[in-house]
XYZ file of C-alpha atoms in Angstrom:
729
model
C 42.480 -2.287 45.023
C 40.817 -3.885 41.749
C 38.984 -1.566 40.381
C 35.064 -1.872 39.913
C 34.989 -1.279 36.305
C 36.440 -4.422 35.425
C 33.389 -6.600 37.033
C 31.827 -8.723 34.646
C 28.286 -6.273 33.845
C 26.641 -9.883 34.752
C 28.538 -9.629 37.672
C 26.799 -6.159 38.383
C 23.785 -6.901 38.070
C 24.349 -9.743 41.155
C 25.979 -7.704 43.276
C 23.215 -4.351 42.707
C 20.761 -7.117 43.241
C 21.847 -8.280 46.520
C 22.911 -5.164 48.190
C 19.594 -3.747 47.696
C 18.145 -6.616 49.120
C 20.374 -5.390 52.127
C 19.665 -3.239 55.229
C 21.021 0.027 54.604
C 23.720 -0.139 57.734
C 24.544 -4.072 56.446
C 25.531 -2.554 53.045
C 28.401 -4.347 51.542
C 29.672 -1.859 48.279
C 32.743 -3.355 46.370
C 33.902 0.057 45.990
C 35.212 0.447 50.139
C 38.556 2.106 50.551
C 40.883 2.367 53.622
C 38.820 5.607 55.572
C 42.222 7.032 56.232
C 42.934 7.119 53.134
C 40.113 9.444 51.330
C 39.701 12.265 51.086
C 36.739 13.200 52.605
C 36.843 16.953 52.227
C 33.699 18.585 53.980
C 31.491 16.636 56.114
C 27.993 18.303 58.028
C 26.675 15.588 59.373
C 27.410 12.387 61.175
C 25.402 8.665 62.348
C 26.607 5.623 64.303
C 23.846 2.938 63.318
C 22.492 0.169 65.129
C 25.581 -2.394 63.987
C 27.831 -0.014 64.981
C 29.033 1.565 61.441
C 29.650 5.433 61.247
C 26.994 7.569 58.136
C 28.913 10.690 57.563
C 27.669 13.202 55.059
C 29.952 14.759 52.843
C 28.442 17.586 51.451
C 30.919 18.868 48.387
C 30.542 15.990 47.378
C 26.580 14.774 48.052
C 26.585 11.962 49.119
C 26.243 9.727 52.698
C 29.167 7.445 53.418
C 29.406 4.647 56.292
C 32.794 3.233 57.891
C 32.424 -0.007 58.645
C 33.901 -1.425 62.195
C 37.154 -2.674 59.485
C 37.625 1.346 58.514
C 36.264 0.709 55.717
C 34.478 3.591 53.761
C 31.923 2.951 51.447
C 29.573 5.537 49.592
C 26.007 4.516 49.771
C 23.983 7.313 49.430
C 23.817 9.540 46.444
C 25.359 9.160 42.702
C 27.409 12.729 43.412
C 25.737 14.626 41.845
C 23.786 17.679 43.230
C 20.645 17.884 41.913
C 17.235 16.264 43.669
C 15.614 12.672 42.524
C 15.607 9.170 43.123
C 12.300 8.695 45.414
C 10.641 5.830 45.379
C 14.051 4.371 44.414
C 17.733 2.747 45.272
C 19.252 5.044 47.437
C 22.518 4.813 45.817
C 21.063 6.421 42.350
C 19.915 8.978 43.851
C 20.447 12.826 44.044
C 21.134 15.232 46.956
C 22.128 18.970 47.295
C 24.145 19.453 50.249
C 23.333 16.781 52.331
C 23.472 17.631 56.063
C 21.905 16.471 59.370
C 22.285 12.394 60.111
C 20.000 10.393 62.321
C 19.015 6.755 62.730
C 16.058 5.135 64.476
C 15.683 2.034 65.874
C 14.394 0.473 63.605
C 17.778 1.053 61.224
C 16.313 3.437 59.043
C 18.265 6.328 58.373
C 17.431 9.911 57.687
C 18.858 13.332 56.144
C 18.689 16.278 55.961
C 18.847 17.316 52.134
C 19.630 21.068 52.551
C 19.584 22.655 49.660
C 16.477 20.671 48.582
C 14.606 21.699 51.715
C 13.767 18.220 52.279
C 13.849 15.332 54.851
C 14.215 12.398 53.530
C 14.607 9.120 54.460
C 16.317 5.275 53.409
C 15.105 2.494 54.933
C 16.553 -0.936 55.697
C 16.101 -2.279 52.427
C 18.193 1.058 51.081
C 15.053 2.914 49.548
C 14.615 6.370 49.525
C 11.701 8.539 49.580
C 10.640 12.479 51.224
C 9.205 12.146 55.113
C 8.876 16.303 55.377
C 9.914 19.606 52.646
C 7.958 20.140 49.126
C 11.446 21.415 47.694
C 10.358 25.267 47.878
C 12.146 26.779 51.058
C 9.837 28.669 52.915
C 7.638 28.728 56.021
C 4.530 26.717 54.957
C 2.405 23.901 56.268
C 1.794 23.012 60.475
C -0.669 20.940 61.086
C -0.556 19.205 57.439
C 1.302 16.517 56.487
C 4.914 17.132 56.650
C 5.621 16.232 52.728
C 3.602 19.027 52.011
C 5.401 21.619 54.184
C 7.870 23.974 53.083
C 10.650 24.012 55.088
C 13.874 26.389 54.717
C 17.731 24.417 55.114
C 16.742 22.330 57.658
C 20.205 21.122 59.400
C 20.449 18.557 62.306
C 17.930 16.382 63.359
C 17.194 14.327 65.826
C 14.400 10.765 66.618
C 12.602 9.784 69.473
C 11.657 6.394 70.943
C 8.257 6.933 69.640
C 9.083 7.784 66.280
C 8.808 11.422 66.796
C 11.355 13.732 64.147
C 12.713 16.745 65.015
C 14.055 19.194 62.346
C 15.950 22.019 62.645
C 14.775 24.289 60.155
C 17.647 26.816 60.344
C 16.594 29.606 58.420
C 12.831 30.227 59.479
C 14.510 29.854 62.915
C 12.555 26.928 64.336
C 12.198 23.518 65.377
C 9.669 21.305 64.019
C 8.751 17.784 64.767
C 6.977 15.441 62.838
C 5.179 13.088 64.169
C 4.891 8.677 63.325
C 1.670 10.113 61.313
C 3.803 12.157 59.081
C 2.426 15.360 60.766
C 4.270 18.690 61.123
C 4.106 21.275 63.313
C 6.341 23.670 64.841
C 8.387 22.633 68.568
C 10.584 25.739 69.109
C 10.662 30.036 67.857
C 7.818 31.845 67.030
C 10.068 32.001 63.326
C 11.933 35.444 64.106
C 15.545 35.517 64.729
C 17.251 36.674 68.273
C 17.308 36.158 71.590
C 14.516 36.350 73.676
C 12.072 33.892 75.546
C 14.510 31.546 78.388
C 11.745 30.405 80.775
C 8.584 30.477 79.219
C 7.301 28.786 76.466
C 9.413 27.579 73.798
C 6.968 28.078 70.917
C 7.280 31.875 72.292
C 10.677 32.098 71.587
C 13.088 33.635 69.471
C 15.989 31.276 68.169
C 19.035 32.651 65.364
C 20.274 29.467 62.374
C 18.998 26.635 64.802
C 21.515 23.979 63.779
C 22.751 20.619 65.844
C 19.953 18.556 68.163
C 19.851 16.540 70.771
C 18.070 14.596 73.048
C 18.750 12.990 76.690
C 17.011 9.872 77.864
C 14.027 11.915 79.264
C 13.211 13.174 75.981
C 14.356 16.781 76.695
C 15.382 18.457 73.186
C 18.798 20.538 73.387
C 19.286 22.694 69.856
C 22.358 24.542 69.280
C 21.260 27.922 68.947
C 24.194 29.133 66.617
C 23.206 32.392 66.125
C 22.790 33.433 69.679
C 26.012 31.711 70.601
C 23.842 29.586 73.398
C 22.938 26.335 73.681
C 19.404 26.041 74.536
C 16.769 23.344 76.607
C 13.479 22.691 75.789
C 12.052 20.483 78.549
C 8.626 17.925 78.342
C 6.616 20.276 79.213
C 7.348 22.663 76.567
C 10.360 25.110 78.570
C 12.588 26.854 77.292
C 16.021 28.104 78.840
C 19.357 28.181 78.934
C 21.793 25.785 79.764
C 25.032 27.680 77.998
C 26.791 30.179 76.449
C 25.987 34.129 77.831
C 25.980 35.285 74.378
C 29.677 36.084 73.645
C 31.325 34.675 70.720
C 34.434 34.521 72.458
C 35.978 31.820 74.494
C 36.155 32.308 78.282
C 34.322 30.597 81.004
C 35.987 27.050 81.769
C 35.748 25.560 84.827
C 32.668 27.633 85.689
C 28.795 28.037 85.471
C 27.771 27.470 81.765
C 25.704 29.993 81.663
C 28.255 32.307 82.475
C 30.568 30.806 79.532
C 31.063 32.362 76.114
C 31.020 29.751 73.366
C 31.418 30.533 69.721
C 28.633 29.823 67.486
C 27.895 26.191 67.825
C 26.941 24.047 65.277
C 26.506 20.126 66.965
C 25.653 18.761 70.621
C 25.202 15.187 72.333
C 24.032 14.124 75.552
C 25.972 10.889 77.486
C 23.382 8.957 79.688
C 24.939 10.775 82.663
C 23.256 13.549 81.065
C 26.309 15.637 80.502
C 26.187 17.653 77.056
C 28.841 17.729 74.244
C 28.973 20.714 72.624
C 31.679 21.418 69.075
C 32.373 25.091 69.973
C 32.987 25.570 66.971
C 34.613 29.051 66.106
C 36.309 28.534 69.330
C 38.231 25.061 68.365
C 36.954 23.066 70.413
C 34.687 20.597 72.174
C 33.545 21.637 75.562
C 31.089 19.916 78.068
C 28.864 20.764 80.646
C 28.199 18.280 83.314
C 25.426 17.601 85.506
C 25.931 20.663 87.928
C 25.601 22.928 85.036
C 29.877 23.898 85.019
C 31.660 23.704 81.477
C 35.103 23.102 80.863
C 37.182 21.875 77.532
C 37.301 17.890 77.194
C 38.494 18.541 73.390
C 40.902 21.179 71.403
C 43.397 23.701 72.405
C 41.392 26.395 70.842
C 44.689 26.591 67.847
C 43.635 25.628 64.404
C 46.562 23.874 62.677
C 47.176 19.992 62.966
C 48.864 18.528 65.824
C 48.069 15.186 65.117
C 46.360 12.520 67.218
C 48.309 13.892 71.050
C 48.491 11.940 73.923
C 45.209 13.179 75.295
C 42.441 15.478 73.828
C 43.198 18.462 75.649
C 46.310 18.463 73.680
C 44.496 17.752 70.322
C 44.038 20.485 68.130
C 41.009 21.140 66.097
C 39.976 23.678 63.024
C 36.105 24.296 63.548
C 34.833 21.257 64.737
C 31.620 20.955 63.243
C 29.526 18.002 64.820
C 29.633 15.334 67.255
C 27.909 12.036 68.198
C 28.646 9.828 70.950
C 28.703 6.357 69.842
C 27.825 2.722 71.359
C 30.889 2.982 73.532
C 29.840 6.338 75.116
C 33.258 7.405 72.928
C 32.542 10.667 71.480
C 33.244 10.910 67.412
C 33.607 15.019 66.006
C 33.738 16.382 62.794
C 37.366 17.813 62.310
C 35.159 20.061 59.455
C 38.679 22.001 58.287
C 41.353 19.252 59.001
C 38.563 17.278 56.487
C 39.100 13.974 59.223
C 36.661 12.535 61.302
C 37.813 12.121 65.157
C 37.294 9.868 67.902
C 37.745 10.823 71.820
C 38.425 8.071 73.567
C 36.324 8.519 76.778
C 38.815 5.884 79.168
C 41.933 8.254 79.014
C 41.193 10.484 77.007
C 43.081 9.439 73.701
C 41.989 10.729 70.214
C 41.946 8.972 66.900
C 41.396 9.534 63.447
C 38.684 7.052 61.723
C 38.252 8.590 58.596
C 40.239 10.949 56.115
C 43.469 11.817 55.140
C 43.408 15.879 55.968
C 43.450 16.852 52.841
C 40.659 18.665 50.581
C 39.642 17.028 48.066
C 40.910 19.234 44.702
C 40.553 17.414 40.894
C 39.071 18.250 37.647
C 42.402 19.468 35.743
C 42.905 18.695 32.299
C 38.768 17.500 31.973
C 36.116 19.340 31.264
C 35.029 22.158 33.823
C 32.287 20.930 34.926
C 33.040 17.919 35.818
C 35.500 19.929 38.388
C 35.454 20.430 41.903
C 35.567 24.134 43.778
C 35.530 25.459 46.437
C 34.333 29.391 47.147
C 35.361 31.018 43.949
C 35.974 34.480 43.621
C 38.304 36.494 41.489
C 37.386 36.233 37.842
C 38.343 38.078 34.638
C 38.426 36.954 31.555
C 41.326 37.650 28.841
C 42.297 38.414 25.403
C 41.402 34.715 24.021
C 38.182 34.527 25.739
C 39.574 32.695 28.792
C 37.383 32.789 32.242
C 40.345 33.187 35.085
C 39.269 32.801 38.116
C 40.632 32.313 41.841
C 39.700 28.840 43.365
C 39.838 30.376 46.957
C 40.086 28.003 48.253
C 42.275 25.182 46.743
C 44.660 28.075 47.249
C 45.213 27.914 43.033
C 44.107 30.752 40.265
C 42.536 28.269 37.293
C 41.533 28.784 33.384
C 38.723 27.537 31.406
C 39.196 27.819 27.221
C 36.202 28.158 25.377
C 36.747 25.044 24.622
C 35.374 23.930 28.158
C 38.521 22.412 29.711
C 40.235 23.498 32.796
C 43.708 23.926 34.334
C 45.350 25.771 37.085
C 47.667 28.226 35.808
C 49.161 29.388 39.529
C 49.437 27.946 42.577
C 50.348 24.608 44.395
C 47.242 24.178 46.886
C 49.609 25.698 50.126
C 48.019 28.968 50.914
C 50.574 31.196 51.766
C 52.371 34.367 49.840
C 55.701 31.938 48.794
C 57.067 31.367 45.590
C 58.016 35.167 43.615
C 60.407 35.152 40.957
C 59.444 31.509 39.634
C 56.826 29.532 38.257
C 53.526 30.323 39.271
C 52.696 27.113 39.076
C 55.071 26.324 41.995
C 54.021 29.282 44.212
C 51.632 29.151 47.311
C 49.084 31.597 46.703
C 46.063 33.062 48.844
C 44.026 34.407 45.829
C 41.231 37.015 46.869
C 40.048 39.556 44.085
C 41.768 39.670 40.457
C 41.508 41.402 37.005
C 43.369 40.706 33.934
C 45.365 43.506 31.748
C 45.816 44.263 28.117
C 48.894 41.787 28.648
C 47.115 39.180 29.476
C 49.059 39.578 33.156
C 47.528 38.324 36.224
C 46.933 40.895 38.943
C 45.063 39.672 42.272
C 45.250 40.363 45.828
C 46.265 38.073 48.579
C 45.835 38.823 52.015
C 48.181 38.248 54.751
C 47.337 38.996 57.967
C 47.565 42.308 58.489
C 49.358 43.400 55.300
C 47.485 43.284 51.478
C 49.333 41.924 49.075
C 49.208 42.567 44.997
C 50.836 39.894 43.030
C 51.146 39.830 39.388
C 51.383 36.141 37.334
C 53.296 37.165 33.932
C 52.110 36.180 30.286
C 55.074 33.748 31.100
C 53.317 32.295 34.372
C 56.107 33.867 36.416
C 54.981 34.973 39.780
C 56.254 37.978 41.514
C 54.698 40.845 44.375
C 53.898 43.795 43.262
C 53.267 45.956 46.289
C 52.146 45.407 49.336
C 51.056 47.410 52.182
C 53.300 47.345 54.400
C 55.891 48.517 51.864
C 58.084 51.110 53.174
C 57.372 53.504 49.932
C 53.109 52.773 50.248
C 53.303 53.660 54.154
C 55.292 57.033 53.078
C 52.639 57.647 50.708
C 49.847 57.342 52.762
C 50.747 59.009 55.694
C 51.838 61.950 52.881
C 48.202 62.210 51.855
C 46.818 61.570 54.752
C 45.199 58.122 55.749
C 42.141 57.315 57.791
C 41.525 57.436 61.577
C 40.854 54.246 62.121
C 44.036 52.982 60.853
C 46.713 54.923 62.593
C 48.926 54.003 65.037
C 52.098 55.345 66.709
C 54.198 52.704 64.494
C 52.350 52.219 61.030
C 48.904 52.637 58.912
C 46.860 49.812 58.444
C 45.700 49.501 55.202
C 43.804 46.704 53.611
C 43.012 45.863 49.682
C 39.652 45.277 48.451
C 39.416 45.579 44.685
C 41.813 46.630 41.728
C 41.451 48.272 38.730
C 43.868 48.547 35.669
C 43.696 51.603 33.237
C 45.179 51.298 29.456
C 48.319 52.712 30.394
C 49.079 50.039 33.173
C 48.476 52.419 36.343
C 46.593 49.986 39.156
C 43.704 51.804 41.385
C 43.281 50.005 44.906
C 40.512 50.811 46.954
C 41.126 50.783 50.662
C 38.622 50.019 52.707
C 40.182 50.710 56.323
C 40.714 54.340 55.590
C 38.070 55.091 53.418
C 39.925 55.898 50.329
C 41.237 55.730 46.927
C 44.926 55.205 45.828
C 46.398 55.466 42.130
C 49.834 53.344 41.479
C 51.392 54.490 38.611
C 53.824 51.697 36.147
C 57.016 53.529 37.782
C 55.661 53.264 41.703
C 54.701 56.199 42.328
C 51.443 55.963 44.488
C 49.031 58.827 45.456
C 46.079 58.954 47.180
C 43.397 60.356 44.201
C 39.685 59.857 46.513
C 38.733 59.850 49.746
C 39.721 62.404 52.862
C 39.758 59.159 55.151
C 36.718 59.862 57.267
C 34.360 57.474 57.289
C 31.516 59.910 55.980
C 29.595 60.942 53.051
C 29.819 64.266 50.999
C 32.180 65.551 49.125
C 29.504 65.328 45.792
C 30.230 67.908 42.807
C 33.841 68.653 44.430
C 37.242 67.131 44.512
C 37.175 63.755 45.169
C 40.520 64.202 47.877
C 38.007 66.099 49.574
C 34.698 63.534 48.994
C 34.514 61.052 52.419
C 33.160 57.571 52.162
C 32.344 54.572 53.700
C 33.570 50.748 52.809
C 34.689 50.918 49.146
C 34.555 47.923 48.433
C 35.046 47.479 44.600
C 35.962 49.403 42.012
C 36.006 49.722 38.151
C 36.766 51.991 34.738
C 34.346 52.693 31.816
C 35.660 52.980 28.622
C 36.823 56.621 29.148
C 38.698 56.272 32.286
C 35.979 57.221 34.618
C 36.184 55.488 37.887
C 32.843 53.642 39.804
C 33.172 52.563 43.944
C 31.394 50.766 45.579
C 30.752 53.547 48.591
C 28.690 50.319 50.420
C 28.170 51.349 53.773
C 26.564 54.376 52.358
C 24.185 51.974 50.067
C 25.641 53.872 46.992
C 27.941 53.965 43.802
C 29.823 56.835 42.973
C 31.697 58.210 39.489
C 34.947 60.166 39.486
C 35.860 61.375 36.216
C 38.826 62.185 34.198
C 38.833 65.842 35.887
C 39.191 64.287 39.945
C 35.143 65.256 40.104
C 32.899 62.512 42.103
C 28.785 62.087 42.407
C 26.517 59.745 42.901
C 25.403 58.007 40.344
C 23.474 55.174 42.305
C 21.443 54.087 45.801
C 18.988 56.142 47.812
C 21.469 55.048 51.400
C 18.649 52.944 51.924
C 20.102 49.622 53.376
C 17.418 48.072 51.609
C 16.382 46.082 47.773
C 14.369 48.028 45.625
C 14.071 50.377 42.651
C 13.815 47.750 39.991
C 12.416 49.333 36.602
C 13.626 53.174 37.580
C 16.180 55.811 38.157
C 19.412 53.789 39.671
C 19.854 57.201 41.761
C 16.780 55.935 43.105
C 16.705 52.788 43.691
C 17.778 50.874 47.301
C 21.506 49.091 47.060
C 23.116 47.184 49.930
C 26.226 44.661 50.207
C 27.499 45.911 46.687
C 31.269 44.231 45.934
C 31.259 43.932 43.047
C 31.424 46.337 40.151
C 31.973 45.885 35.958
C 30.816 47.743 32.723
C 30.019 44.777 30.289
C 31.346 45.335 26.335
C 28.143 47.468 25.086
C 28.738 49.783 29.270
C 26.293 48.865 31.243
C 27.729 48.693 34.748
C 26.960 45.298 36.445
C 26.399 45.451 40.332
C 27.330 42.138 42.356
C 24.838 42.643 45.556
C 26.031 39.017 47.504
C 24.653 38.780 50.463
C 20.943 39.484 48.281
C 22.130 37.013 45.754
C 21.560 38.749 42.880
C 23.038 40.960 39.989
C 22.040 43.899 38.824
C 22.905 46.551 35.836
C 22.001 49.986 35.119
C 21.365 50.988 31.297
C 22.070 53.396 29.326
C 19.651 55.380 30.263
C 20.315 55.593 33.986
C 16.913 52.923 34.696
C 18.362 49.786 36.647
C 17.038 46.345 36.121
C 18.090 43.028 38.292
C 19.878 40.415 35.294
C 20.389 37.220 37.252
C 19.131 36.009 40.792
C 16.311 36.844 42.417
C 16.871 39.248 45.226
C 17.267 37.917 49.017
C 17.182 34.456 48.042
C 19.939 31.927 47.464
C 19.853 28.809 45.939
C 20.958 26.712 43.643
C 18.576 26.644 40.786
C 17.504 27.586 37.502
C 20.116 26.313 35.100
C 19.360 25.985 31.165
C 16.477 28.865 31.980
C 16.173 32.902 32.544
C 19.079 34.426 34.644
C 16.278 36.261 36.464
C 14.130 33.549 37.345
C 17.784 31.721 38.736
C 18.301 31.140 42.386
C 22.478 32.049 43.049
C 24.353 31.892 46.397
C 26.517 34.658 47.503
C 28.040 35.776 44.196
C 31.648 36.917 44.599
C 32.462 38.708 41.065
C 31.936 38.870 37.772
C 33.760 39.404 33.884
C 32.589 39.286 30.203
C 33.904 38.019 27.257
C 34.210 40.050 24.166
C 30.942 38.662 22.665
C 28.748 39.933 25.913
C 28.713 36.639 28.077
C 28.566 37.841 31.565
C 30.233 34.747 34.240
C 29.753 34.609 37.812
C 31.831 33.082 40.901
C 28.624 31.982 42.112
C 30.680 31.456 45.705
C 28.067 29.582 47.523
C 27.314 27.447 45.271
C 31.261 25.958 44.607
C 30.836 27.281 40.821
C 31.095 29.400 37.999
C 27.600 29.983 36.234
C 27.402 31.888 31.999
C 24.308 33.872 31.614
C 24.492 33.841 27.311
C 23.483 37.706 25.576
C 20.128 36.236 25.523
C 19.839 35.784 29.607
C 19.909 32.466 29.918
C 21.808 30.866 32.551
C 24.151 27.344 32.945
C 26.788 26.123 35.180
C 30.248 25.596 33.434
C 32.762 24.700 36.681
C 31.825 22.986 39.139
C 28.359 21.818 38.432
C 28.625 18.189 40.630
C 31.890 16.686 40.889
C 31.387 13.469 39.363
C 29.784 14.567 35.305
C 31.262 13.674 32.475
C 33.377 11.112 32.892
C 35.640 12.779 35.004
C 36.652 12.043 38.105
C 37.886 14.346 41.301
C 41.519 13.075 40.106
C 41.330 14.223 37.116
C 41.037 10.712 35.560
C 39.105 9.617 32.938
C 36.567 6.610 33.892
C 34.020 4.597 32.661
C 30.466 5.545 33.380
C 28.318 2.731 34.403
C 24.799 2.297 34.356
C 24.022 2.096 37.865
C 25.537 4.747 38.603
C 29.869 6.637 38.977
C 31.242 4.739 41.845
C 34.375 7.381 42.818
């Protein structure tokens, strides 16, 4: 394929001028590729244009791509950078943030749920982008007024009727809202509370739970993939709501019977054909199911197994993995976002055959050898800093451990990109890994937890880059030690004891401490291999303060850490407390009043409310930091015992705040933190697929995963020329 960078600049400008005069669904950009050769990674939304071209919202790339009828893929909206910009100008120069739902109106205008920007945007047939709903602030407001002044909260699925009314799944407001042709917004379904209530009554009085996909039938009945309720709901033309599929169960049952008695698990996509058949992306069941006009449900695609087995001769024999969204094309065939197979598949109704129309099945990975801000990450988790101030982290869904040098260059130091636990005794770069929590010892050896079915494994990468297994919960020595010291009743069987490592800590002598969250115990592994239970009776409870830790009870010890003196600290997560075991083995509670809330900043830590404690780490100054993942913030306990927030806004998720105070920034499911020798804090901002840094002045920046096409470094790790009309990856 000829390189765009070799086209003369005058010709480039001429091409751009021509593009802006062509309808959005008719663009012909010079960067097209064969769609089935491209790594599309995660796709959240899909729509079919009036001319039959397929448009996909590539979440991880922050672009909208078109697949034309010749099977060529072209980027048509978005620069690839994460952000918000471009309104009033060419869509190719706009920035988006996790685009999701897509839909075309009958005139050929494209509408986009710019999800993390809390807006819905429109690209007209001249290629100009504008905002049509949402003011950019997450929240709920504005009903009865202009849609552009209203607050949305993670808008997801969208659909438009023949009168130009735009329906929006206002996901985190637990509502469906509608914008009429005059631009006025109102709530159409849902009272804002989450839960399941209200069938056979006005939709405005019903409750929804994280609604996602939307569809309309030819009678303008609205169908809602009520994801959190494991149901598909219908709002008829009179405004009454009912369930048409799903009994609320999060599992698979009910095929060939009434749909309302079947179970569907986390539905995210929905489509309705002209005959009134309802197609459902039964996401967690790895199936596409259909409800016919008589209300009977059956599987039309997928076996329930998730392993990729190609395009089988029959759709029922083709495996899917978390199918996310579906749409019917102009021929009545069903297009499926086979999300975690990284493909777009087509179910050809005549013959029940399956073909792949886009995606090569590879989750895009890139950036190694270049600036870390240009790298793409997938669910970064455990993190630590070595003796040279290199940031070491688990790029969990890329199945790698990566390093960022103080100069900002990123590389992989363990993992071939294949999930698994193979390769012990050889180079870590050639091994398959599945890294989770990790710690680096004083020798710069990396120890990391790797789940493997019912077994938890700790593996070690030495200073020479050789990987080995260190301990597993299936080892006979480990099993004997656990049985000898008493294990939790919940994990006992006639055969063995099940353990699950949730965190590890390493002391100066090389002892490794492991939290066993299933058995509610803490174990100590000596370098000579001796294993001992040092805390927890195995009972799920809360007692024992003031006495030996071995006689105390925990509920879900999720995280552990050590201070300089060798005292051990435990996140007693389900008790919403932090407990301390001193060097004499005596336990006490140092933070948390036991209430599952966010409160107490500025007061004594022992009186504060904590929840979702997933990591504990000391900074060089000896202050204990607490990562509260599901409330999206990080707190610390000062030397005087008071607790304060140091990063993120309690209970508010987002991707915001770089260049300003960390306490005003938004995080999304931070998983772990680490400190360098200067006291800078590094955060695995898991939900935002980034590594963020809070300097010693409290200012936050993103140092990895900021956007995948930045600084002239493309996703394949090859340096590219930056064009004045924007990057063309």
